[in-house]
Coordinates of C-alpha atoms and ligand atoms in Angstrom, one line a residue:
M1 CA 0.0 0.0 0.0
K2 CA 1.2 3.5 -0.8
Q3 CA 2.3 6.0 1.8
I4 CA -0.4 8.5 2.6
L5 CA 1.7 11.4 1.4
E6 CA 2.0 9.7 -2.0
L7 CA -1.8 9.3 -2.2
L8 CA -2.5 12.9 -1.2
G9 CA 0.3 14.1 -3.5
A10 CA -1.2 12.2 -6.5
E11 CA -4.5 14.0 -5.8
T12 CA -3.0 17.5 -5.7
A13 CA -0.9 16.7 -8.7
K14 CA -4.1 15.9 -10.7
A15 CA -5.6 19.1 -9.5
F16 CA -2.6 21.2 -10.6
E17 CA -2.8 19.5 -14.0
K18 CA -6.5 20.1 -14.3
A19 CA -6.0 23.8 -13.5
G20 CA -3.5 23.9 -16.3
Y21 CA -0.2 23.6 -14.4
E22 CA 2.4 20.8 -14.3
A23 CA 1.6 17.9 -12.1
E24 CA 5.1 17.9 -10.4
L25 CA 4.1 21.0 -8.4
G26 CA 1.6 18.9 -6.5
K27 CA 3.9 17.6 -3.8
V28 CA 2.3 17.3 -0.4
T29 CA 4.2 17.4 3.0
V30 CA 3.1 17.1 6.5
S31 CA 2.2 20.5 7.7
N32 CA 4.7 22.5 9.8
R33 CA 1.8 24.5 11.2
P34 CA -0.4 21.8 12.7
D35 CA -2.5 24.6 14.3
L36 CA -3.6 25.6 10.8
C37 CA -3.7 22.4 8.8
E38 CA -2.6 18.8 8.6
Y39 CA -0.8 18.8 5.3
Q40 CA 0.4 21.4 3.0
C41 CA 1.4 21.9 -0.6
N42 CA 3.8 24.7 -1.7
G43 CA 3.6 24.0 -5.4
A44 CA 2.0 27.3 -6.3
M45 CA 4.9 29.1 -4.9
A46 CA 7.3 27.0 -7.0
G47 CA 5.2 27.5 -10.1
A48 CA 4.8 31.3 -9.9
K49 CA 8.0 32.1 -11.8
K50 CA 7.4 29.6 -14.5
Y51 CA 3.8 30.6 -15.1
K52 CA 4.5 34.3 -14.4
K53 CA 1.5 34.4 -12.2
A54 CA 0.9 35.4 -8.6
P55 CA 1.2 32.2 -6.4
L56 CA -2.0 33.0 -4.6
M57 CA -3.9 32.9 -7.8
I58 CA -2.5 29.5 -8.8
A59 CA -3.2 28.3 -5.3
E60 CA -6.8 29.5 -5.6
E61 CA -7.3 27.8 -8.9
V62 CA -6.0 24.5 -7.6
C63 CA -8.1 24.7 -4.5
A64 CA -11.2 25.2 -6.6
V65 CA -10.4 21.9 -8.3
L66 CA -9.7 20.2 -5.0
A67 CA -13.0 21.3 -3.5
E68 CA -14.6 18.8 -5.7
N69 CA -12.8 15.7 -4.3
D70 CA -13.6 13.8 -1.2
I71 CA -10.1 13.0 0.0
F72 CA -9.7 16.5 1.5
S73 CA -12.2 18.0 3.9
Q74 CA -10.4 21.4 3.4
A75 CA -8.2 22.9 0.8
E76 CA -7.5 26.5 1.4
A77 CA -5.3 28.9 -0.5
V78 CA -3.5 31.3 1.9
R79 CA -1.1 34.2 1.4
P80 CA 1.4 34.3 -0.2
G81 CA 0.4 31.1 -2.0
F82 CA 0.4 28.1 0.3
I83 CA -2.3 25.4 0.0
N84 CA -3.4 24.3 3.5
L85 CA -5.0 20.9 3.6
K86 CA -7.1 18.8 5.9
V87 CA -7.8 15.2 5.1
D88 CA -11.3 13.9 5.1
P89 CA -12.1 11.7 8.2
A90 CA -13.7 9.0 6.1
F91 CA -10.7 8.8 3.8
L92 CA -8.4 8.6 6.8
A93 CA -10.4 5.8 8.4
E94 CA -10.4 3.9 5.1
Y95 CA -6.6 4.4 4.8
L96 CA -6.1 3.0 8.4
R97 CA -8.4 0.0 7.7
G98 CA -6.1 -0.8 4.8
M99 CA -3.0 -0.4 7.0
A100 CA -4.5 -2.7 9.6
E101 CA -5.1 -5.3 7.0
D102 CA -1.6 -5.1 5.7
E103 CA 0.9 -7.4 7.7
N104 CA 3.6 -4.8 6.9
L105 CA 1.4 -1.9 8.2
S106 CA 1.6 -0.1 4.9
V107 CA 5.3 -0.1 4.8
Q108 CA 6.6 -0.5 1.3
K109 CA 9.5 -2.9 1.2
T110 CA 12.5 -2.0 -1.0
D111 CA 12.2 -3.1 -4.6
S112 CA 15.9 -3.5 -4.8
P113 CA 16.9 -5.7 -1.9
K114 CA 20.6 -5.6 -1.1
T115 CA 22.8 -8.0 0.9
I116 CA 24.1 -5.9 3.7
I117 CA 26.7 -6.9 6.3
I118 CA 26.5 -4.9 9.5
D119 CA 29.8 -5.0 11.4
Y120 CA 28.9 -4.2 15.0
G121 CA 29.5 -5.3 18.6
G122 CA 33.2 -5.5 18.1
A123 CA 33.9 -6.9 21.5
N124 CA 37.4 -8.1 22.4
V125 CA 37.8 -11.6 23.5
A126 CA 38.8 -11.9 27.2
K127 CA 38.2 -8.3 27.9
P128 CA 35.0 -7.5 29.8
L129 CA 32.3 -5.6 27.9
H130 CA 32.3 -2.0 28.9
V131 CA 29.8 0.7 28.2
G132 CA 31.7 1.7 25.0
H133 CA 30.7 -1.6 23.5
L134 CA 27.1 -1.0 24.5
R135 CA 26.5 1.7 21.8
S136 CA 27.9 -0.4 19.0
A137 CA 25.7 -3.4 20.0
V138 CA 22.5 -1.3 20.6
I139 CA 22.8 0.8 17.5
G140 CA 24.0 -1.9 15.2
E141 CA 21.2 -4.3 16.3
S142 CA 18.6 -1.6 15.6
V143 CA 20.0 -0.7 12.2
K144 CA 20.1 -4.3 11.2
R145 CA 16.5 -4.8 12.2
I146 CA 15.4 -1.7 10.3
L147 CA 17.2 -2.8 7.2
R148 CA 15.8 -6.3 7.5
F149 CA 12.2 -4.9 8.0
M150 CA 12.6 -2.9 4.8
G151 CA 13.3 -6.0 2.9
H152 CA 17.1 -6.2 2.7
K153 CA 19.1 -9.3 3.4
T154 CA 21.1 -8.5 6.4
I155 CA 24.1 -10.3 8.0
G156 CA 25.2 -9.1 11.4
D157 CA 28.8 -9.9 12.3
V158 CA 30.2 -9.4 15.7
H159 CA 33.8 -9.2 14.4
L160 CA 35.4 -10.1 17.7
G161 CA 38.9 -8.8 18.5
D162 CA 40.9 -12.0 19.2
W163 CA 44.2 -11.4 17.4
G164 CA 45.9 -8.5 19.1
L165 CA 48.3 -7.9 22.0
Q166 CA 45.7 -8.7 24.5
M167 CA 46.1 -12.4 23.7
G168 CA 49.8 -12.2 24.2
L169 CA 49.3 -10.5 27.5
I170 CA 46.9 -13.2 28.8
I171 CA 49.2 -16.0 27.6
T172 CA 52.2 -14.3 29.4
E173 CA 50.3 -13.9 32.6
V174 CA 49.0 -17.5 32.6
R175 CA 52.6 -18.6 32.0
H176 CA 53.8 -16.6 35.0
R177 CA 51.1 -18.1 37.2
Q178 CA 51.1 -21.7 36.0
P179 CA 54.4 -22.3 34.2
E180 CA 54.0 -26.0 34.7
L181 CA 51.2 -26.2 32.2
P182 CA 51.9 -28.2 29.0
Y183 CA 51.1 -25.2 26.7
F184 CA 54.4 -23.7 27.7
D185 CA 56.5 -26.8 27.2
P186 CA 58.0 -26.7 23.7
S187 CA 58.8 -30.4 23.8
F188 CA 55.2 -31.4 24.6
E189 CA 53.8 -33.5 21.8
G190 CA 50.7 -35.0 23.4
S191 CA 47.2 -33.6 23.1
Y192 CA 46.5 -30.6 25.4
P193 CA 43.8 -30.7 28.2
E194 CA 40.3 -30.2 27.1
K195 CA 39.4 -28.2 30.1
A196 CA 40.5 -24.5 30.2
P197 CA 43.0 -23.7 33.0
F198 CA 40.8 -20.7 34.0
T199 CA 37.2 -19.7 34.5
I200 CA 35.6 -16.6 33.0
S201 CA 36.0 -14.6 36.2
E202 CA 39.7 -15.6 36.5
L203 CA 40.1 -14.6 32.8
E204 CA 38.5 -11.2 33.5
E205 CA 40.9 -10.6 36.3
I206 CA 43.9 -11.7 34.3
Y207 CA 43.6 -9.3 31.5
P208 CA 43.4 -6.0 33.4
F209 CA 46.2 -7.3 35.6
A210 CA 48.5 -8.1 32.7
S211 CA 47.7 -5.0 30.9
G212 CA 48.5 -2.9 34.0
R213 CA 51.7 -4.7 34.6
S214 CA 52.8 -4.3 31.0
K215 CA 52.6 -0.6 31.3
E216 CA 55.0 -0.6 34.2
D217 CA 57.3 -3.4 33.3
P218 CA 59.0 -3.2 29.8
A219 CA 60.4 -6.7 30.0
Y220 CA 57.0 -8.1 30.7
K221 CA 55.6 -6.1 27.8
E222 CA 58.4 -7.5 25.6
E223 CA 57.4 -11.0 26.6
A224 CA 53.8 -10.4 25.8
M225 CA 54.7 -9.0 22.3
Q226 CA 56.8 -12.1 21.7
A227 CA 53.9 -14.3 22.8
T228 CA 51.6 -12.5 20.4
Y229 CA 54.1 -13.0 17.6
E230 CA 54.5 -16.6 18.3
L231 CA 50.8 -17.2 18.6
Q232 CA 50.3 -15.5 15.2
H233 CA 53.1 -17.7 13.8
G234 CA 51.7 -21.0 14.8
N235 CA 53.1 -21.8 18.3
R236 CA 51.1 -25.0 19.0
G237 CA 50.8 -24.6 22.8
Y238 CA 49.8 -20.9 22.5
L239 CA 47.2 -21.8 19.9
A240 CA 45.7 -24.4 22.2
L241 CA 45.6 -21.9 25.1
W242 CA 44.1 -19.3 22.8
N243 CA 41.4 -21.7 21.9
H244 CA 40.5 -22.0 25.5
I245 CA 40.4 -18.3 25.9
L246 CA 38.0 -18.1 22.9
D247 CA 35.8 -20.8 24.3
V248 CA 35.4 -19.4 27.7
S249 CA 35.1 -15.8 26.6
I250 CA 32.7 -16.4 23.7
R251 CA 30.3 -18.4 25.9
D252 CA 30.2 -15.4 28.2
L253 CA 29.8 -12.9 25.4
K254 CA 26.9 -14.8 24.0
K255 CA 25.2 -14.7 27.3
N256 CA 25.8 -10.9 27.7
Y257 CA 24.7 -10.0 24.2
G258 CA 21.7 -12.3 24.6
N259 CA 20.7 -10.4 27.7
L260 CA 20.7 -7.3 25.6
N261 CA 18.5 -8.9 22.9
V262 CA 21.4 -8.6 20.5
E263 CA 21.7 -11.5 18.0
F264 CA 24.5 -11.9 15.5
D265 CA 24.3 -14.1 12.4
L266 CA 28.0 -14.5 12.4
W267 CA 30.5 -14.8 15.2
K268 CA 33.5 -14.1 13.0
K269 CA 36.7 -13.0 14.6
E270 CA 39.7 -11.1 13.5
S271 CA 41.6 -14.3 13.4
D272 CA 39.3 -15.7 10.7
A273 CA 40.6 -13.1 8.3
Q274 CA 44.3 -14.1 8.8
P275 CA 44.4 -16.8 6.1
Y276 CA 43.4 -14.2 3.5
I277 CA 46.3 -11.9 4.3
P278 CA 49.2 -13.5 2.4
A279 CA 47.5 -13.6 -1.0
M280 CA 46.1 -10.2 -0.5
V281 CA 49.4 -8.7 0.3
D282 CA 51.1 -10.4 -2.6
R283 CA 48.6 -9.0 -5.0
L284 CA 48.8 -5.5 -3.6
K285 CA 52.6 -5.7 -4.1
K286 CA 52.4 -7.3 -7.6
E287 CA 49.9 -4.9 -8.9
G288 CA 52.0 -2.0 -7.7
Y289 CA 49.5 -0.6 -5.2
A290 CA 51.7 -1.0 -2.1
H291 CA 55.2 0.3 -1.7
L292 CA 57.8 0.4 1.1
D293 CA 57.9 3.4 3.3
Q294 CA 60.7 3.3 6.0
G295 CA 60.5 -0.5 5.9
A296 CA 56.7 -0.7 6.2
L297 CA 54.4 -1.7 3.4
V298 CA 51.8 1.0 2.7
V299 CA 49.2 2.1 0.2
D300 CA 48.8 5.8 -0.4
V301 CA 45.2 6.9 0.0
K302 CA 45.3 10.7 0.1
E303 CA 43.2 12.5 -2.5
D304 CA 43.5 16.0 -4.0
T305 CA 40.4 17.2 -2.4
D306 CA 41.4 16.3 1.1
T307 CA 41.4 19.3 3.5
K308 CA 42.9 17.2 6.3
E309 CA 45.9 15.0 5.9
V310 CA 45.0 11.3 5.3
P311 CA 48.1 9.2 6.0
P312 CA 48.9 6.1 3.9
C313 CA 47.1 2.9 4.9
M314 CA 49.7 0.6 6.5
I315 CA 49.5 -3.0 5.4
L316 CA 52.5 -4.6 7.1
K317 CA 54.8 -3.3 9.8
S318 CA 58.6 -3.2 9.1
D319 CA 59.0 -6.5 10.9
G320 CA 56.4 -8.1 8.6
S321 CA 53.6 -8.4 11.1
S322 CA 50.1 -7.4 10.3
L323 CA 47.9 -4.7 11.9
Y324 CA 44.3 -3.8 12.7
N325 CA 44.2 -2.4 9.1
T326 CA 45.5 -5.6 7.5
T327 CA 42.8 -7.6 9.3
D328 CA 40.0 -5.2 8.3
L329 CA 41.1 -5.3 4.6
A330 CA 41.4 -9.1 4.7
T331 CA 38.0 -9.3 6.4
L332 CA 36.6 -7.5 3.3
V333 CA 38.3 -10.0 1.0
M334 CA 36.8 -12.8 3.1
R335 CA 33.3 -11.2 3.1
R336 CA 33.3 -10.7 -0.6
E337 CA 34.3 -14.4 -1.1
L338 CA 31.8 -15.8 1.3
Y339 CA 28.8 -13.4 1.1
D340 CA 29.3 -11.0 -1.8
P341 CA 27.7 -8.1 0.0
D342 CA 26.4 -5.0 -1.8
Q343 CA 27.1 -2.9 1.3
V344 CA 29.0 -3.1 4.5
I345 CA 28.2 -0.9 7.4
Y346 CA 30.6 -0.4 10.3
V347 CA 29.1 0.7 13.7
V348 CA 32.1 1.8 15.5
D349 CA 33.2 4.7 17.8
K350 CA 33.5 7.8 15.7
R351 CA 37.1 8.3 16.9
Q352 CA 37.9 5.6 14.4
E353 CA 36.6 7.6 11.5
L354 CA 40.0 8.5 10.0
Y355 CA 41.1 4.9 10.3
F356 CA 38.0 3.8 8.3
T357 CA 38.5 6.4 5.7
Q358 CA 42.0 4.9 5.1
V359 CA 40.6 1.4 5.0
F360 CA 37.7 2.2 2.7
R361 CA 39.9 4.1 0.3
C362 CA 42.5 1.4 0.2
A363 CA 39.9 -1.3 -0.3
R364 CA 38.3 0.7 -3.2
K365 CA 41.5 1.7 -4.9
T366 CA 43.0 -1.7 -4.9
G367 CA 39.9 -3.6 -5.9
I368 CA 39.5 -5.5 -2.7
V369 CA 35.8 -4.5 -2.9
K370 CA 33.8 -4.4 -6.1
E371 CA 33.3 -0.9 -7.6
D372 CA 29.7 -0.7 -6.6
T373 CA 30.1 -2.1 -3.0
Q374 CA 29.0 0.5 -0.7
L375 CA 31.1 1.0 2.5
D376 CA 29.6 3.0 5.3
F377 CA 31.0 4.2 8.6
L378 CA 28.3 4.8 11.1
G379 CA 30.4 6.4 13.8
F380 CA 28.8 7.0 17.3
G381 CA 29.7 9.5 20.0
T382 CA 30.6 8.9 23.6
M383 CA 28.3 7.9 26.3
N384 CA 28.9 10.3 29.1
G385 CA 27.9 10.5 32.8
R386 CA 25.9 13.2 34.3
D387 CA 29.0 15.2 34.8
G388 CA 29.5 15.3 31.0
K389 CA 32.7 13.1 31.2
P390 CA 32.9 9.6 29.9
F391 CA 30.8 7.2 31.9
K392 CA 32.5 5.9 35.0
T393 CA 31.7 3.8 38.1
R394 CA 31.2 5.7 41.4
E395 CA 34.8 4.9 42.2
G396 CA 35.9 6.4 38.9
G397 CA 36.8 3.1 37.2
V398 CA 35.7 1.8 33.9
M399 CA 32.1 0.8 34.2
R400 CA 31.4 -2.8 33.2
L401 CA 28.4 -3.3 31.1
E402 CA 27.1 -6.1 33.4
N403 CA 27.2 -3.7 36.4
L404 CA 25.5 -1.0 34.6
I405 CA 22.7 -3.3 33.6
R406 CA 22.4 -4.6 37.1
E407 CA 22.1 -1.0 38.4
I408 CA 19.3 -0.1 36.0
N409 CA 17.5 -3.4 36.8
E410 CA 17.6 -2.5 40.5
E411 CA 16.4 1.0 39.8
M412 CA 13.5 -0.3 37.7
Y413 CA 12.6 -2.9 40.2
S414 CA 12.3 -0.5 43.0
K415 CA 10.2 1.8 40.9
I416 CA 7.8 -0.9 40.0
M417 CA 7.5 -2.0 43.6
E418 CA 6.9 1.6 44.6
N419 CA 4.2 2.0 42.0
H420 CA 2.0 -0.8 43.1
E421 CA 2.0 -4.0 45.1
A422 CA 3.6 -6.6 42.9
D423 CA 4.8 -10.1 43.3
P424 CA 8.6 -9.7 43.7
E425 CA 9.5 -12.5 41.3
E426 CA 7.1 -11.1 38.6
A427 CA 8.5 -7.6 39.3
R428 CA 12.1 -8.8 38.7
K429 CA 11.2 -10.2 35.3
T430 CA 9.3 -7.0 34.4
A431 CA 12.1 -4.9 35.7
K432 CA 14.5 -6.6 33.4
I433 CA 12.4 -6.0 30.3
V434 CA 11.7 -2.4 31.2
A435 CA 15.3 -1.7 32.1
L436 CA 16.4 -2.8 28.7
S437 CA 14.0 -0.4 27.1
A438 CA 15.4 2.4 29.3
I439 CA 19.0 1.6 28.3
K440 CA 18.3 1.1 24.6
Y441 CA 15.8 4.0 24.1
G442 CA 18.0 6.3 26.1
D443 CA 20.8 5.6 23.6
L444 CA 18.8 5.3 20.4
S445 CA 16.7 8.4 20.8
N446 CA 19.8 10.5 20.2
Q447 CA 21.4 10.9 16.9
A448 CA 24.1 8.2 16.9
S449 CA 27.0 10.5 16.0
K450 CA 26.4 12.7 19.0
D451 CA 27.7 12.3 22.5
Y452 CA 25.0 11.8 25.0
I453 CA 24.5 11.8 28.7
F454 CA 23.5 8.5 30.3
D455 CA 21.1 9.8 33.0
V456 CA 19.7 6.9 35.0
D457 CA 16.9 8.9 36.6
K458 CA 15.8 10.3 33.3
F459 CA 16.0 7.1 31.3
T460 CA 14.1 5.1 33.8
S461 CA 11.3 7.6 34.3
F462 CA 7.8 6.5 33.2
E463 CA 7.2 10.0 31.9
G464 CA 8.8 11.9 29.1
N465 CA 10.7 10.7 26.1
T466 CA 11.8 7.4 27.5
G467 CA 11.6 3.7 26.8
P468 CA 9.5 3.0 30.0
Y469 CA 7.0 5.7 28.8
I470 CA 6.6 3.9 25.5
L471 CA 6.2 0.5 27.2
Y472 CA 3.8 2.0 29.7
T473 CA 1.7 3.2 26.7
I474 CA 1.7 -0.2 25.1
V475 CA 0.8 -2.0 28.4
R476 CA -2.1 0.5 28.9
I477 CA -3.4 -0.4 25.4
K478 CA -3.0 -4.1 26.0
S479 CA -4.9 -3.9 29.3
I480 CA -7.8 -2.0 27.7
I481 CA -8.0 -4.6 24.9
S482 CA -7.9 -7.5 27.4
R483 CA -10.6 -5.9 29.5
F484 CA -12.7 -5.6 26.3
T485 CA -12.2 -9.2 25.3
A486 CA -12.7 -10.4 28.9
A487 CA -16.1 -8.8 28.8
G488 CA -17.0 -10.8 25.8
G489 CA -15.7 -8.4 23.1
D490 CA -14.5 -9.8 19.8
M491 CA -11.5 -7.9 18.4
S492 CA -11.8 -9.5 14.9
G493 CA -15.2 -7.9 14.4
C494 CA -14.0 -4.4 15.2
R495 CA -14.1 -1.9 12.3
M496 CA -12.6 1.5 12.4
L497 CA -15.0 4.5 11.8
P498 CA -14.1 8.0 10.9
A499 CA -12.7 10.1 13.8
A500 CA -15.3 11.5 16.1
G501 CA -13.1 14.1 17.7
D502 CA -9.9 16.1 17.4
A503 CA -7.7 13.9 19.6
E504 CA -8.9 10.9 17.8
K505 CA -8.1 12.3 14.4
A506 CA -4.7 13.5 15.6
L507 CA -3.9 9.9 16.6
M508 CA -5.1 8.6 13.3
L509 CA -2.9 11.0 11.5
E510 CA 0.1 10.0 13.5
L511 CA -0.5 6.4 12.7
T512 CA -0.4 7.1 9.0
G513 CA 3.2 8.4 9.4
F514 CA 4.7 5.0 10.3
A515 CA 5.7 4.1 6.7
A516 CA 7.5 7.3 6.2
A517 CA 9.3 7.1 9.5
A518 CA 10.4 3.6 8.8
A519 CA 11.6 4.5 5.3
Q520 CA 13.5 7.5 6.6
A521 CA 15.1 5.5 9.5
C522 CA 16.2 3.0 6.8
S523 CA 17.7 5.4 4.2
E524 CA 19.5 7.4 6.9
L525 CA 20.5 4.5 9.1
A526 CA 18.8 6.5 11.9
P527 CA 17.0 4.6 14.6
H528 CA 16.4 7.9 16.3
K529 CA 13.8 8.7 13.7
I530 CA 11.8 5.7 14.9
C531 CA 12.1 7.0 18.5
A532 CA 10.9 10.4 17.6
Y533 CA 8.0 8.9 15.7
I534 CA 6.8 6.6 18.5
Y535 CA 7.2 9.3 21.1
S536 CA 4.7 11.5 19.2
L537 CA 2.5 8.5 18.5
A538 CA 2.5 7.6 22.2
N539 CA 1.7 11.2 23.1
A540 CA -1.2 11.3 20.6
F541 CA -2.5 8.1 22.0
N542 CA -2.4 9.2 25.6
R543 CA -4.1 12.5 24.8
F544 CA -6.9 10.5 23.1
Y545 CA -7.0 8.1 26.0
H546 CA -7.4 10.9 28.6
E547 CA -10.2 12.5 26.6
T548 CA -12.1 9.4 25.8
R549 CA -14.1 7.0 28.0
I550 CA -13.5 4.0 25.8
L551 CA -14.8 1.0 27.7
T552 CA -17.9 2.6 29.1
E553 CA -18.9 3.9 25.6
E554 CA -22.5 2.8 25.0
N555 CA -22.6 2.9 21.3
E556 CA -21.2 -0.5 20.5
E557 CA -20.1 0.4 17.0
Q558 CA -18.2 3.4 18.3
K559 CA -16.5 1.3 21.0
Q560 CA -15.5 -1.3 18.6
S561 CA -14.1 1.4 16.3
W562 CA -11.9 2.6 19.1
M563 CA -10.8 -0.9 19.8
A564 CA -9.6 -1.3 16.2
L565 CA -7.8 2.1 16.6
L566 CA -6.1 0.9 19.8
D567 CA -5.1 -2.4 18.3
L568 CA -3.5 -0.7 15.3
T569 CA -1.7 1.8 17.6
R570 CA -0.4 -1.2 19.6
R571 CA 0.8 -3.0 16.5
V572 CA 2.7 0.1 15.3
L573 CA 4.3 0.6 18.7
E574 CA 5.2 -3.0 19.1
T575 CA 6.7 -3.3 15.6
S576 CA 8.6 -0.1 16.2
I577 CA 10.2 -1.2 19.5
D578 CA 11.1 -4.5 17.9
L579 CA 13.0 -2.4 15.3
L580 CA 14.7 -0.7 18.2
G581 CA 15.6 -4.1 19.8
F582 CA 13.3 -4.4 22.8
E583 CA 9.9 -5.6 23.8
A584 CA 7.0 -4.8 26.1
P585 CA 5.9 -6.8 29.2
E586 CA 2.4 -7.9 29.7
K587 CA 2.0 -5.8 32.8
M588 CA 3.9 -3.1 34.4
Ligands
LIG1 N1 37.4 -4.5 18.5 C1 37.3 -3.1 18.1 C2 37.4 -2.2 19.4 O1 37.1 -2.6 20.5 C3 36.2 -2.7 17.3 C4 36.0 -3.4 16.0 C5 35.3 -2.6 15.0 N2 35.1 -3.2 13.7 C6 36.1 -3.4 12.8 N3 35.8 -4.0 11.7 N4 37.2 -2.8 12.9 O2 37.8 -1.1 19.2

């Protein structure tokens, strides 16, 4: 089904034509003066020059034509030449009935579906998830769901960091603590133990410890670098130990991402790209793209139009070892070979923007990606505390994601218990669901590229532009519907009638905007557009709710019409929060 703006626009276009002007002028937009009208058309202003006629005259002629149709209840020409429009309530109800019948709620899926890889999450193996990883997970998950909803084939890849110095640090520290383990015995030829020599909590203690020590102890750091080198060059014992680290850590990561409602299609790691490096490097050398610069192998990527310096993309260090860049380029080689994507989107901290500029240019210039493969960097800002500085624990340390989530869960739990008597176990479950909405909506309602302040009090509030407010609205609707059905009402027989009042019409108009909001969120990779849309939808609903005695309405047809309106509102809200990556509880 077409978006309402297209239907209205087609009507005004016809009117322009009938009045003797070109149809293109008939574009309709949502009014920016809702106090005056619902929609507007500025075509007469645009046509004035071409037709050498006062815009108001054109507008009047068009309005005379529009007066005859039954889609608009009002078409008014106002100075200096705007056309103010109101839509006919019967047409609006008809449109919404069509929307309710459509399983996609009138959203037009793309007619050119692409295969899109979304590179997000980006956790590092054996390092605890911290709040920085939260943004990538939350934004990436939502972007993926939006693209999928619009009909694209999406592949979400967590792209774990498992190949850097952190692995050497852990191996070194384990060797210091348990030197007797077979992993460190070069003459050991048997098979290594199946059980890891550490638990996840030990592992999480080992990494920060080793990292701290390496900063103070150069010999220790040297050892860790050597261990990293040996791991990357096939040391059998280290590889076995590394596999344990992966197992233990990935099991834990899966649990943590699962708690966030974040699901990856691929659990690929930096190490998976390593086999693609030698051939890639050979080709770059052979085809003359790469050259030596002070011993390192680089590809120039600066362009004449650059206003800032873009340094060459380094492919190999002077000692021949590979880097973060090398891995990202090889990952693109791998992705092309395995999935042949039309587009790859990286959801990464915006401080890595220059880095990705280098990688993208290098990939394009050297033909690592096909000419028409789109590469996008979706950089996000920093999540700050209320003091405006990067989010920290009360003690000033790095806030672990698990602790942050626990804190919000507690906060939500006490709010729910405060609100009404609830069964503690039930309240715990609900708190978890609502807390996730607080965290995700708090993040997603901001434009991704901006820094934002993580304000626990604000985000967990049941009022204002928050996740809990949206959920509260959904729960309210569900409870009205269930009271209706409990009293013998039949939802399937409910048919929507034209709006009886202003608040009802305003709600109906908001509902028609879903398709446009979803399309915009998709084309701009902008979940905050969905948030803005559902916030005003929820407001419109609550206004209608406060003005209307729904369940006590005596006219049965009217009551049923409202039930149909409620149900459509619920579906749009629930579909939207699913696009944002959270869900609503049954009760709250
Ligand atoms: N692991 C990286 C980090 O923690 C993020 C990875 C982003 N994705 C990529 N393809 N480089 O900073």
